[in-house]
Short mmCIF file of C-alpha atoms in Angstrom, two decimals:
data_model
loop_
_atom_site.label_atom_id
_atom_site.label_comp_id
_atom_site.label_asym_id
_atom_site.label_seq_id
_atom_site.Cartn_x
_atom_site.Cartn_y
_atom_site.Cartn_z
CA UNK A 1 26.02 -238.51 57.98
CA UNK A 2 27.82 -235.31 58.53
CA UNK A 3 25.70 -232.06 59.49
CA UNK A 4 25.55 -230.11 56.30
CA UNK A 5 23.25 -227.74 54.34
CA UNK A 6 22.84 -229.05 50.93
CA UNK A 7 20.65 -228.99 47.48
CA UNK A 8 19.54 -232.11 45.64
CA UNK A 9 19.09 -231.53 41.77
CA UNK A 10 17.90 -227.85 42.57
CA UNK A 11 16.32 -225.94 39.52
CA UNK A 12 14.95 -222.48 39.48
CA UNK A 13 13.51 -220.93 36.33
CA UNK A 14 12.68 -217.45 35.67
CA UNK A 15 10.24 -216.85 32.84
CA UNK A 16 11.14 -220.32 31.33
CA UNK A 17 14.97 -219.51 31.57
CA UNK A 18 16.84 -222.02 33.72
CA UNK A 19 18.84 -220.08 36.31
CA UNK A 20 19.59 -223.19 38.19
CA UNK A 21 19.48 -226.70 36.68
CA UNK A 22 19.88 -229.54 38.75
CA UNK A 23 22.57 -228.39 40.92
CA UNK A 24 23.84 -230.52 43.78
CA UNK A 25 26.04 -228.59 46.31
CA UNK A 26 26.92 -229.70 49.87
CA UNK A 27 28.11 -227.39 52.44
CA UNK A 28 29.58 -229.53 55.24
CA UNK A 29 29.40 -227.91 59.02
CA UNK A 30 32.83 -226.80 59.81
CA UNK A 31 34.31 -226.11 56.41
CA UNK A 32 34.52 -223.44 53.82
CA UNK A 33 33.24 -223.93 50.22
CA UNK A 34 34.03 -221.46 47.55
CA UNK A 35 31.20 -220.96 45.00
CA UNK A 36 32.37 -219.54 41.86
CA UNK A 37 31.22 -218.63 38.47
CA UNK A 38 30.97 -215.95 35.86
CA UNK A 39 28.00 -213.43 36.28
CA UNK A 40 25.02 -214.60 35.66
CA UNK A 41 26.09 -218.35 36.47
CA UNK A 42 23.20 -218.32 39.03
CA UNK A 43 25.51 -217.86 42.54
CA UNK A 44 23.12 -215.75 43.79
CA UNK A 45 20.02 -217.50 43.07
CA UNK A 46 21.90 -220.52 44.49
CA UNK A 47 22.27 -218.59 47.62
CA UNK A 48 18.67 -217.35 47.85
CA UNK A 49 17.45 -220.69 47.50
CA UNK A 50 19.69 -221.92 50.59
CA UNK A 51 18.65 -219.27 52.51
CA UNK A 52 15.02 -219.73 51.77
CA UNK A 53 14.50 -216.14 49.78
CA UNK A 54 14.00 -218.33 46.54
CA UNK A 55 11.62 -221.20 46.15
CA UNK A 56 13.08 -223.82 44.01
CA UNK A 57 10.99 -225.13 41.10
CA UNK A 58 12.69 -228.49 41.18
CA UNK A 59 14.76 -230.44 43.58
CA UNK A 60 15.15 -229.97 47.39
CA UNK A 61 17.08 -228.18 50.02
CA UNK A 62 18.26 -230.36 52.70
CA UNK A 63 19.37 -229.09 56.17
CA UNK A 64 21.06 -232.44 57.85
CA UNK A 65 18.84 -234.65 55.74
CA UNK A 66 15.73 -232.82 56.58
CA UNK A 67 13.90 -231.42 53.49
CA UNK A 68 13.27 -227.87 53.86
CA UNK A 69 9.88 -227.92 51.98
CA UNK A 70 8.25 -224.30 51.87
CA UNK A 71 10.55 -223.16 54.73
CA UNK A 72 10.86 -219.15 54.32
CA UNK A 73 13.95 -217.09 55.12
CA UNK A 74 12.86 -216.34 58.74
CA UNK A 75 12.50 -219.97 59.42
CA UNK A 76 15.80 -220.89 58.11
CA UNK A 77 17.35 -218.08 59.84
CA UNK A 78 15.89 -219.54 63.29
CA UNK A 79 17.33 -222.91 62.31
CA UNK A 80 20.71 -221.64 61.84
CA UNK A 81 21.08 -220.37 58.54
CA UNK A 82 22.41 -216.96 58.40
CA UNK A 83 23.69 -214.98 55.20
CA UNK A 84 25.23 -211.53 54.19
CA UNK A 85 24.22 -209.50 51.17
CA UNK A 86 26.07 -208.10 48.43
CA UNK A 87 24.29 -204.64 49.15
CA UNK A 88 25.09 -205.43 52.93
CA UNK A 89 21.80 -204.22 54.14
CA UNK A 90 22.84 -203.08 57.33
CA UNK A 91 20.38 -200.71 59.64
CA UNK A 92 22.23 -197.50 59.05
CA UNK A 93 20.60 -195.52 61.84
CA UNK A 94 21.41 -198.61 64.41
CA UNK A 95 24.99 -198.72 65.96
CA UNK A 96 27.26 -201.38 65.10
CA UNK A 97 26.63 -202.87 68.32
CA UNK A 98 22.81 -202.62 67.60
CA UNK A 99 22.88 -204.37 64.36
CA UNK A 100 24.89 -206.93 65.83
CA UNK A 101 22.02 -207.37 68.53
CA UNK A 102 19.44 -207.54 65.92
CA UNK A 103 21.27 -210.71 64.62
CA UNK A 104 21.42 -211.96 68.03
CA UNK A 105 17.57 -211.57 68.78
CA UNK A 106 16.65 -213.65 65.89
CA UNK A 107 16.62 -216.56 68.73
CA UNK A 108 14.50 -214.46 70.92
CA UNK A 109 15.88 -213.77 74.58
CA UNK A 110 16.39 -210.63 76.30
CA UNK A 111 18.43 -207.27 75.34
CA UNK A 112 21.10 -208.16 77.83
CA UNK A 113 21.71 -211.52 76.47
CA UNK A 114 21.61 -209.84 73.08
CA UNK A 115 23.89 -207.53 73.57
CA UNK A 116 26.49 -209.91 75.31
CA UNK A 117 26.41 -211.98 72.13
CA UNK A 118 26.76 -208.86 69.90
CA UNK A 119 29.79 -207.89 71.97
CA UNK A 120 31.33 -211.15 71.16
CA UNK A 121 30.52 -211.02 67.34
CA UNK A 122 32.06 -207.50 67.26
CA UNK A 123 34.94 -208.53 69.17
CA UNK A 124 35.66 -211.38 66.62
CA UNK A 125 35.28 -209.21 63.70
CA UNK A 126 37.64 -206.48 65.24
CA UNK A 127 35.05 -204.03 65.01
CA UNK A 128 35.31 -202.87 68.86
CA UNK A 129 36.65 -199.37 67.82
CA UNK A 130 33.64 -198.56 65.89
CA UNK A 131 31.14 -200.47 68.09
CA UNK A 132 28.99 -197.35 68.96
CA UNK A 133 29.00 -195.71 65.77
CA UNK A 134 26.00 -195.53 63.45
CA UNK A 135 26.52 -198.42 60.61
CA UNK A 136 25.49 -195.78 58.15
CA UNK A 137 28.43 -193.64 59.07
CA UNK A 138 31.11 -196.53 58.35
CA UNK A 139 33.40 -196.82 55.12
CA UNK A 140 32.64 -199.65 52.89
CA UNK A 141 34.89 -202.13 53.78
CA UNK A 142 33.85 -201.88 57.53
CA UNK A 143 30.09 -202.03 56.71
CA UNK A 144 30.72 -205.44 55.01
CA UNK A 145 32.60 -206.61 58.16
CA UNK A 146 29.40 -205.40 60.27
CA UNK A 147 27.12 -207.56 57.92
CA UNK A 148 29.27 -210.51 58.82
CA UNK A 149 29.57 -209.47 62.74
CA UNK A 150 25.43 -209.41 62.57
CA UNK A 151 25.19 -212.78 60.72
CA UNK A 152 27.44 -214.46 63.35
CA UNK A 153 25.69 -212.90 66.17
CA UNK A 154 22.87 -215.31 64.93
CA UNK A 155 25.11 -218.19 65.90
CA UNK A 156 24.73 -219.93 62.65
CA UNK A 157 25.51 -223.28 61.87
CA UNK A 158 25.78 -222.33 58.33
CA UNK A 159 27.01 -219.02 57.22
CA UNK A 160 26.20 -217.72 53.41
CA UNK A 161 28.70 -214.89 52.71
CA UNK A 162 27.63 -212.92 49.29
CA UNK A 163 30.52 -211.61 47.71
CA UNK A 164 32.18 -209.90 51.06
CA UNK A 165 35.39 -208.74 49.43
CA UNK A 166 33.53 -206.58 46.70
CA UNK A 167 34.96 -203.16 46.39
CA UNK A 168 37.69 -204.01 48.90
CA UNK A 169 41.35 -203.34 48.41
CA UNK A 170 44.34 -205.81 48.74
CA UNK A 171 44.85 -205.11 52.50
CA UNK A 172 41.25 -205.30 53.29
CA UNK A 173 40.97 -208.41 51.43
CA UNK A 174 43.95 -210.00 53.43
CA UNK A 175 42.37 -209.03 56.54
CA UNK A 176 38.89 -210.52 55.27
CA UNK A 177 40.46 -213.60 54.58
CA UNK A 178 41.95 -213.80 58.09
CA UNK A 179 38.59 -213.50 59.50
CA UNK A 180 36.83 -216.00 57.36
CA UNK A 181 39.19 -218.52 57.91
CA UNK A 182 38.83 -218.25 61.70
CA UNK A 183 35.17 -218.74 61.29
CA UNK A 184 34.42 -222.60 61.20
CA UNK A 185 36.39 -223.41 64.21
CA UNK A 186 35.29 -220.31 66.46
CA UNK A 187 31.36 -220.96 65.40
CA UNK A 188 31.39 -224.64 64.40
CA UNK A 189 29.65 -223.55 61.30
CA UNK A 190 29.94 -224.00 57.58
CA UNK A 191 30.55 -221.12 55.40
CA UNK A 192 29.75 -220.85 51.58
CA UNK A 193 31.70 -218.09 50.11
CA UNK A 194 30.46 -216.42 46.85
CA UNK A 195 33.65 -214.19 45.63
CA UNK A 196 35.11 -213.09 42.38
CA UNK A 197 38.54 -212.47 43.91
CA UNK A 198 40.52 -215.58 43.21
CA UNK A 199 43.01 -214.69 45.50
CA UNK A 200 40.44 -214.48 48.41
CA UNK A 201 38.89 -217.70 47.36
CA UNK A 202 42.13 -219.69 47.03
CA UNK A 203 43.13 -218.27 50.42
CA UNK A 204 40.31 -219.50 52.35
CA UNK A 205 38.62 -222.50 50.54
CA UNK A 206 39.41 -226.02 50.78
CA UNK A 207 36.87 -227.05 48.29
CA UNK A 208 35.09 -225.25 45.24
CA UNK A 209 31.87 -225.42 43.46
CA UNK A 210 31.71 -223.71 39.88
CA UNK A 211 28.78 -223.04 38.41
CA UNK A 212 28.40 -221.87 34.88
CA UNK A 213 24.88 -220.92 33.34
CA UNK A 214 23.29 -222.36 36.08
CA UNK A 215 24.63 -225.62 36.01
CA UNK A 216 27.57 -227.28 37.81
CA UNK A 217 30.46 -227.22 35.84
CA UNK A 218 32.93 -228.90 38.51
CA UNK A 219 33.02 -229.59 42.28
CA UNK A 220 35.70 -230.94 44.80
CA UNK A 221 38.77 -230.11 46.34
CA UNK A 222 40.48 -226.98 45.03
CA UNK A 223 43.61 -228.20 43.52
CA UNK A 224 41.32 -230.71 41.66
CA UNK A 225 39.04 -227.90 40.69
CA UNK A 226 41.21 -225.53 39.38
CA UNK A 227 43.08 -227.79 37.25
CA UNK A 228 39.65 -228.88 35.42
CA UNK A 229 40.06 -228.14 31.88
CA UNK A 230 36.36 -226.96 31.55
CA UNK A 231 36.62 -224.59 34.63
CA UNK A 232 39.92 -223.08 33.04
CA UNK A 233 38.25 -222.70 29.82
CA UNK A 234 34.93 -221.13 31.28
CA UNK A 235 36.19 -219.13 33.85
CA UNK A 236 39.69 -219.20 35.48
CA UNK A 237 40.92 -218.78 31.81
CA UNK A 238 39.15 -215.65 31.17
CA UNK A 239 39.86 -214.12 34.44
CA UNK B 1 7.88 -159.10 73.82
CA UNK B 2 10.81 -160.05 75.86
CA UNK B 3 13.20 -162.88 74.58
CA UNK B 4 12.26 -165.06 77.62
CA UNK B 5 8.55 -164.87 77.03
CA UNK B 6 9.18 -165.46 73.07
CA UNK B 7 11.42 -168.63 74.08
CA UNK B 8 8.90 -170.12 76.18
CA UNK B 9 6.21 -169.73 73.60
CA UNK B 10 8.33 -170.90 70.67
CA UNK B 11 9.58 -174.37 72.76
CA UNK B 12 5.79 -174.90 74.05
CA UNK B 13 4.60 -174.64 70.27
CA UNK B 14 7.56 -176.72 69.00
CA UNK B 15 7.25 -179.05 71.73
CA UNK B 16 3.47 -179.69 70.59
CA UNK B 17 4.66 -180.13 67.21
CA UNK B 18 7.58 -182.51 68.02
CA UNK B 19 5.09 -184.76 69.91
CA UNK B 20 2.62 -184.72 66.96
CA UNK B 21 5.64 -185.17 64.32
CA UNK B 22 6.79 -188.05 66.56
CA UNK B 23 3.62 -189.64 66.53
CA UNK B 24 3.28 -189.49 62.64
CA UNK B 25 6.77 -190.24 62.39
CA UNK B 26 6.46 -193.74 64.46
CA UNK B 27 3.67 -195.05 62.39
CA UNK B 28 5.40 -194.00 59.08
CA UNK B 29 8.55 -195.67 60.16
CA UNK B 30 6.79 -199.09 60.23
CA UNK B 31 3.94 -198.60 57.84
CA UNK B 32 5.56 -196.29 55.27
CA UNK B 33 1.99 -194.67 55.77
CA UNK B 34 1.23 -190.89 56.55
CA UNK B 35 -1.49 -191.20 59.25
CA UNK B 36 -3.60 -188.24 58.74
CA UNK B 37 -6.25 -189.22 61.11
CA UNK B 38 -3.47 -188.40 63.74
CA UNK B 39 -4.86 -184.87 64.15
CA UNK B 40 -8.40 -186.22 64.51
CA UNK B 41 -7.26 -188.42 67.13
CA UNK B 42 -6.18 -185.52 69.05
CA UNK B 43 -9.69 -184.23 68.50
CA UNK B 44 -11.11 -187.68 69.56
CA UNK B 45 -9.40 -187.11 72.85
CA UNK B 46 -10.34 -183.44 73.45
CA UNK B 47 -14.06 -184.47 72.88
CA UNK B 48 -13.75 -187.30 75.41
CA UNK B 49 -13.71 -184.65 78.10
CA UNK B 50 -17.12 -183.50 77.89
CA UNK B 51 -20.71 -185.41 77.88
CA UNK B 52 -21.71 -185.99 74.18
CA UNK B 53 -24.43 -183.85 73.40
CA UNK B 54 -25.77 -181.28 70.96
CA UNK B 55 -26.07 -178.47 73.50
CA UNK B 56 -24.30 -175.45 73.39
CA UNK B 57 -23.04 -175.75 77.04
CA UNK B 58 -20.36 -178.25 77.30
CA UNK B 59 -20.86 -180.54 80.53
CA UNK B 60 -17.49 -181.90 81.49
CA UNK B 61 -17.41 -185.77 81.42
CA UNK B 62 -13.99 -187.16 81.67
CA UNK B 63 -12.83 -183.37 82.22
CA UNK B 64 -14.58 -183.21 85.69
CA UNK B 65 -12.59 -186.20 87.08
CA UNK B 66 -9.63 -185.48 89.18
CA UNK B 67 -6.27 -185.29 87.57
CA UNK B 68 -5.43 -188.84 88.45
CA UNK B 69 -8.33 -190.15 86.58
CA UNK B 70 -8.43 -187.78 83.86
CA UNK B 71 -5.11 -188.10 82.57
CA UNK B 72 -4.95 -192.16 82.45
CA UNK B 73 -8.53 -192.13 81.08
CA UNK B 74 -7.90 -189.54 78.16
CA UNK B 75 -4.63 -191.27 77.24
CA UNK B 76 -6.28 -194.54 77.39
CA UNK B 77 -9.13 -193.51 75.27
CA UNK B 78 -6.97 -192.04 72.58
CA UNK B 79 -4.73 -195.24 72.67
CA UNK B 80 -7.47 -197.37 72.36
CA UNK B 81 -8.98 -195.48 69.49
CA UNK B 82 -5.81 -195.29 67.45
CA UNK B 83 -5.16 -199.08 67.99
CA UNK B 84 -9.00 -199.79 67.14
CA UNK B 85 -8.14 -197.67 63.82
CA UNK B 86 -5.25 -199.93 63.09
CA UNK B 87 -7.11 -203.06 63.54
CA UNK B 88 -10.16 -201.80 61.63
CA UNK B 89 -8.70 -199.41 58.82
CA UNK B 90 -5.16 -200.59 58.17
CA UNK B 91 -4.40 -204.04 59.22
CA UNK B 92 -6.90 -205.57 56.80
CA UNK B 93 -5.07 -203.58 53.84
CA UNK B 94 -1.43 -204.41 55.00
CA UNK B 95 -2.81 -208.14 54.83
CA UNK B 96 -3.79 -207.98 51.07
CA UNK B 97 -0.31 -205.78 50.41
CA UNK B 98 -2.09 -202.87 49.59
CA UNK B 99 0.31 -200.10 48.57
CA UNK B 100 1.25 -196.89 50.40
CA UNK B 101 -1.64 -194.85 48.54
CA UNK B 102 -4.35 -197.04 49.44
CA UNK B 103 -3.25 -196.72 53.17
CA UNK B 104 -3.05 -192.90 52.94
CA UNK B 105 -6.51 -192.92 51.65
CA UNK B 106 -7.78 -194.93 54.33
CA UNK B 107 -6.22 -192.71 56.81
CA UNK B 108 -8.12 -189.84 55.23
CA UNK B 109 -11.28 -191.88 55.71
CA UNK B 110 -10.57 -192.76 59.14
CA UNK B 111 -9.87 -188.84 60.15
CA UNK B 112 -13.25 -187.78 58.09
CA UNK B 113 -15.18 -190.59 60.09
CA UNK B 114 -13.91 -189.12 63.49
CA UNK B 115 -14.60 -185.63 62.29
CA UNK B 116 -18.13 -186.57 61.18
CA UNK B 117 -19.22 -188.37 64.15
CA UNK B 118 -17.93 -185.58 66.44
CA UNK B 119 -20.00 -183.28 64.19
CA UNK B 120 -22.97 -185.51 64.50
CA UNK B 121 -22.78 -185.87 68.19
CA UNK B 122 -21.41 -182.40 69.36
CA UNK B 123 -22.68 -180.04 66.31
CA UNK B 124 -20.28 -177.89 64.49
CA UNK B 125 -20.14 -175.27 67.03
CA UNK B 126 -17.06 -174.83 69.01
CA UNK B 127 -17.58 -175.68 72.77
CA UNK B 128 -15.43 -174.57 75.67
CA UNK B 129 -14.25 -176.68 78.61
CA UNK B 130 -11.71 -175.85 80.98
CA UNK B 131 -9.43 -178.85 82.38
CA UNK B 132 -6.37 -178.01 85.08
CA UNK B 133 -7.79 -174.44 85.57
CA UNK B 134 -4.66 -173.70 88.03
CA UNK B 135 -2.37 -174.11 84.90
CA UNK B 136 -3.90 -170.98 83.18
CA UNK B 137 -2.01 -168.48 85.70
CA UNK B 138 1.12 -166.72 84.74
CA UNK B 139 4.48 -167.16 86.22
CA UNK B 140 6.79 -164.14 86.95
CA UNK B 141 10.06 -164.87 86.07
CA UNK B 142 12.60 -162.50 86.31
CA UNK B 143 9.95 -159.98 86.20
CA UNK B 144 8.65 -161.51 82.92
CA UNK B 145 5.08 -163.16 82.93
CA UNK B 146 5.22 -166.50 81.39
CA UNK B 147 1.93 -168.60 81.31
CA UNK B 148 2.13 -171.66 83.42
CA UNK B 149 0.74 -173.86 80.77
CA UNK B 150 3.34 -172.86 78.15
CA UNK B 151 5.96 -174.01 80.90
CA UNK B 152 4.23 -177.42 81.75
CA UNK B 153 3.92 -178.15 78.10
CA UNK B 154 7.77 -177.72 77.58
CA UNK B 155 8.40 -179.76 80.76
CA UNK B 156 5.66 -182.52 79.57
CA UNK B 157 7.13 -182.75 76.23
CA UNK B 158 10.71 -182.99 77.56
CA UNK B 159 9.62 -185.89 79.96
CA UNK B 160 7.66 -187.76 77.32
CA UNK B 161 10.20 -187.35 74.72
CA UNK B 162 12.86 -188.85 77.08
CA UNK B 163 10.49 -191.56 77.91
CA UNK B 164 9.90 -192.54 74.38
CA UNK B 165 13.81 -192.41 73.18
CA UNK B 166 14.75 -194.34 76.32
CA UNK B 167 12.10 -197.01 75.35
CA UNK B 168 13.32 -196.94 71.70
CA UNK B 169 16.99 -197.14 72.61
CA UNK B 170 17.05 -199.66 75.53
CA UNK B 171 14.13 -202.39 75.14
CA UNK B 172 14.12 -205.08 72.60
CA UNK B 173 10.61 -203.66 71.36
CA UNK B 174 12.28 -200.34 70.85
CA UNK B 175 15.27 -201.62 68.97
CA UNK B 176 12.85 -203.67 66.95
CA UNK B 177 10.96 -200.63 66.22
CA UNK B 178 13.65 -198.79 64.91
CA UNK B 179 15.09 -201.57 62.76
CA UNK B 180 11.69 -201.93 61.00
CA UNK B 181 11.67 -198.43 60.53
CA UNK B 182 14.68 -198.88 58.48
CA UNK B 183 14.39 -201.93 56.59
CA UNK B 184 11.12 -203.93 57.51
CA UNK B 185 11.98 -207.03 55.63
CA UNK B 186 15.49 -207.33 56.92
CA UNK B 187 13.78 -206.86 60.49
CA UNK B 188 11.63 -209.63 59.62
CA UNK B 189 14.29 -212.11 58.81
CA UNK B 190 15.82 -211.42 61.67
CA UNK B 191 12.71 -212.30 64.02
CA UNK B 192 10.73 -209.42 64.08
CA UNK B 193 6.98 -210.18 64.13
CA UNK B 194 5.32 -207.48 61.81
CA UNK B 195 1.92 -207.20 63.84
CA UNK B 196 3.60 -206.89 67.29
CA UNK B 197 5.83 -203.85 66.17
CA UNK B 198 3.21 -201.94 64.09
CA UNK B 199 1.02 -202.58 67.31
CA UNK B 200 3.70 -200.81 69.41
CA UNK B 201 4.10 -198.16 67.01
CA UNK B 202 0.36 -197.39 66.89
CA UNK B 203 0.34 -197.63 70.93
CA UNK B 204 2.90 -195.01 71.47
CA UNK B 205 1.61 -192.76 68.69
CA UNK B 206 -1.84 -192.99 70.42
CA UNK B 207 -0.30 -191.85 73.69
CA UNK B 208 1.57 -189.12 72.31
CA UNK B 209 -1.92 -187.71 70.62
CA UNK B 210 -3.68 -188.04 73.90
CA UNK B 211 -0.97 -185.91 75.69
CA UNK B 212 -1.45 -183.45 72.84
CA UNK B 213 -5.21 -183.78 73.35
CA UNK B 214 -4.70 -182.83 77.03
CA UNK B 215 -2.06 -180.12 76.50
CA UNK B 216 -3.87 -178.60 73.85
CA UNK B 217 -7.50 -178.21 75.71
CA UNK B 218 -5.70 -176.92 78.88
CA UNK B 219 -3.82 -174.21 76.72
CA UNK B 220 -7.09 -173.11 74.58
CA UNK B 221 -10.17 -174.13 76.26
CA UNK B 222 -11.80 -174.89 73.16
CA UNK B 223 -13.12 -177.70 71.20
CA UNK B 224 -13.83 -177.72 67.56
CA UNK B 225 -14.28 -180.73 65.15
CA UNK B 226 -11.35 -179.50 63.06
CA UNK B 227 -9.04 -178.65 65.75
CA UNK B 228 -6.75 -181.54 64.96
CA UNK B 229 -6.25 -181.11 61.33
CA UNK B 230 -4.17 -177.91 61.24
CA UNK B 231 -2.01 -179.88 64.03
CA UNK B 232 -1.46 -182.93 61.88
CA UNK B 233 -0.37 -180.72 58.76
CA UNK B 234 2.06 -179.39 61.17
CA UNK B 235 3.31 -182.87 62.51
CA UNK B 236 3.37 -183.94 58.98
CA UNK B 237 5.35 -181.16 57.81
CA UNK B 238 7.72 -181.59 60.86
CA UNK B 239 8.33 -185.22 59.98
CA UNK B 240 9.14 -184.08 56.21
CA UNK B 241 11.43 -181.58 57.03
CA UNK B 242 13.14 -183.94 59.53
CA UNK B 243 13.79 -186.78 56.76
CA UNK B 244 10.86 -189.13 56.28
CA UNK B 245 11.40 -191.96 58.43
CA UNK B 246 13.99 -190.55 60.82
CA UNK B 247 12.77 -190.48 64.26
CA UNK B 248 15.01 -187.95 66.02
CA UNK B 249 14.68 -185.88 62.98
CA UNK B 250 10.91 -185.72 63.47
CA UNK B 251 11.28 -184.27 66.57
CA UNK B 252 13.74 -181.72 65.45
CA UNK B 253 11.46 -181.02 62.56
CA UNK B 254 8.55 -180.52 64.71
CA UNK B 255 10.52 -178.39 67.14
CA UNK B 256 11.73 -176.21 64.16
CA UNK B 257 8.28 -175.54 62.64
CA UNK B 258 7.18 -174.44 66.20
CA UNK B 259 9.86 -172.15 66.76
CA UNK B 260 9.85 -170.76 63.34
CA UNK B 261 6.10 -170.06 63.56
CA UNK B 262 6.53 -168.01 66.62
CA UNK B 263 9.55 -166.11 65.72
CA UNK B 264 7.76 -165.06 62.50
CA UNK B 265 4.75 -164.11 64.40
CA UNK B 266 6.77 -162.04 66.48
CA UNK B 267 9.38 -160.60 64.15
CA UNK B 268 7.22 -160.04 61.21
CA UNK B 269 5.98 -156.33 60.34
CA UNK B 270 2.61 -156.26 61.96
CA UNK B 271 1.07 -155.85 58.37
CA UNK B 272 2.49 -159.43 57.30
CA UNK B 273 1.41 -161.15 60.45
CA UNK B 274 -1.78 -162.54 59.07
CA UNK B 275 0.10 -164.31 56.38
CA UNK B 276 2.58 -165.87 59.00
CA UNK B 277 1.80 -169.51 57.85
CA UNK B 278 2.40 -168.40 54.12
CA UNK B 279 6.02 -167.28 55.30
CA UNK B 280 6.49 -170.69 57.40
CA UNK B 281 5.40 -172.87 54.55
CA UNK B 282 7.29 -170.88 52.34
CA UNK B 283 10.38 -171.41 54.22
CA UNK B 284 9.68 -175.38 54.43
CA UNK B 285 9.27 -175.33 50.63
CA UNK B 286 12.49 -173.83 50.28
CA UNK B 287 14.27 -176.26 52.94
CA UNK B 288 13.01 -179.13 50.81
CA UNK B 289 14.37 -177.71 47.47
CA UNK B 290 17.76 -177.13 49.19
CA UNK B 291 17.43 -180.80 51.17
CA UNK B 292 14.81 -182.94 49.64
CA UNK B 293 15.71 -185.62 52.10
CA UNK B 294 15.03 -183.33 54.95
CA UNK B 295 17.29 -181.13 57.33
CA UNK B 296 18.56 -183.95 59.35
CA UNK B 297 19.32 -186.37 57.32
CA UNK B 298 22.95 -187.50 57.27
CA UNK B 299 24.50 -186.70 53.82
CA UNK B 300 26.04 -190.00 52.86
CA UNK B 301 22.65 -191.47 53.44
CA UNK B 302 21.47 -190.15 49.94
CA UNK B 303 24.05 -191.53 47.80
CA UNK B 304 23.61 -195.02 49.30
CA UNK B 305 21.85 -197.69 47.14
#
């Protein structure tokens, strides 16, 4: 069995409404999977379930076949599931390096070790020139990159990126695509990419998982999914 | 008054307020609670210098020991009292997810408890005690007389701020504390332990309160059960004008308040001097009207959601 982070028939209800309904998603280590769907389809809820922020009402979350019953976000972070946030949530008054150090410190260890790990993550994400700036002083696109650097400093086995390209213009998106594509090999990790920007998704992902109204509409290799009539009808056609 | 004298007075008072504001700001950062007991912990440290008694004449207790014992004992006593307050009055509320208002009320209760116990044991009459008598001398610098205790206060403040800032900047616990001050839940997600980071914040806050106890008594030589109250208010105002939750801002805010007080005291017309604090706090209101987030908050911080 390959290493993977996955859900089995996961359901989440908010006040009686199904936000997620019997969703099976598999994120294999070393691959990039795109998570698509119209607004309100349940994408962020699914990422919250995968990262322990949201306990599912039904079904299971599995980390390499181990059920993550009652595991909270801190526990999942220690076990190698890192995520970024739509709202980024950097520590604005820490420097870029210190933000990445906070990621490295999730596994304990000394400040010296954390700094070395942080430097690698910063070099990988191309943030050397702003390494000593306060995170809160950076333009938006760079902030999102720092969020990725902090998550990578956790040395995750699975990385969940929640709309990393939001608010970026085309050139920044291209840089981001190049960055994300290098992650699986460099960090031996699986990447789940939630993204509205179709060109970013098509340029990075080998397979897609499409949600609509909390249910899986289609899943599989990109070419297969993009030609699925249900997907074209519900999402791609409208885009 | 010569400019040098004025500068020494201003920096001495400002330094003291900066230490208090930092002590309050550290706890506000991790707890989102204003610890109004901070001033009474300063009072507590000051009273630890004398033998508990209702007699008019204060008999030195810790205050009679040599500086090598007096200083660490006083600092230790105030730190222990601060940590005990956290354990008894704040941690149980935190465990039950009490909101900031309940914690604030609890801090008032701790403060009044300390005041009442002191009132009960020592009576309400102010007492006098002399520690470090050598410090009450005056120095002659370029034919200007400045009091030694003010110079020492400035030096101690600078040294202590450097120590605390070095700790915050270069240690793992310091980084955790700063991160938790900004976004506690994000810090917890990244492995920061809530109890430990709060313990560290209260410990440093207690250390700072203890230092202020010593500096204050060394300068004034007077003990009073309510002596800490105006100090806590000054420190609190310092943290507010520095921007709540911003530690460097708290230091700057406290410094600013002390300097403004001293300058107004010296520069206001004689007849208006008794109303100095009205001017100081009027100025604070104006600052908050113009910069509600505090003087030292980066402009872009306000618009981020």
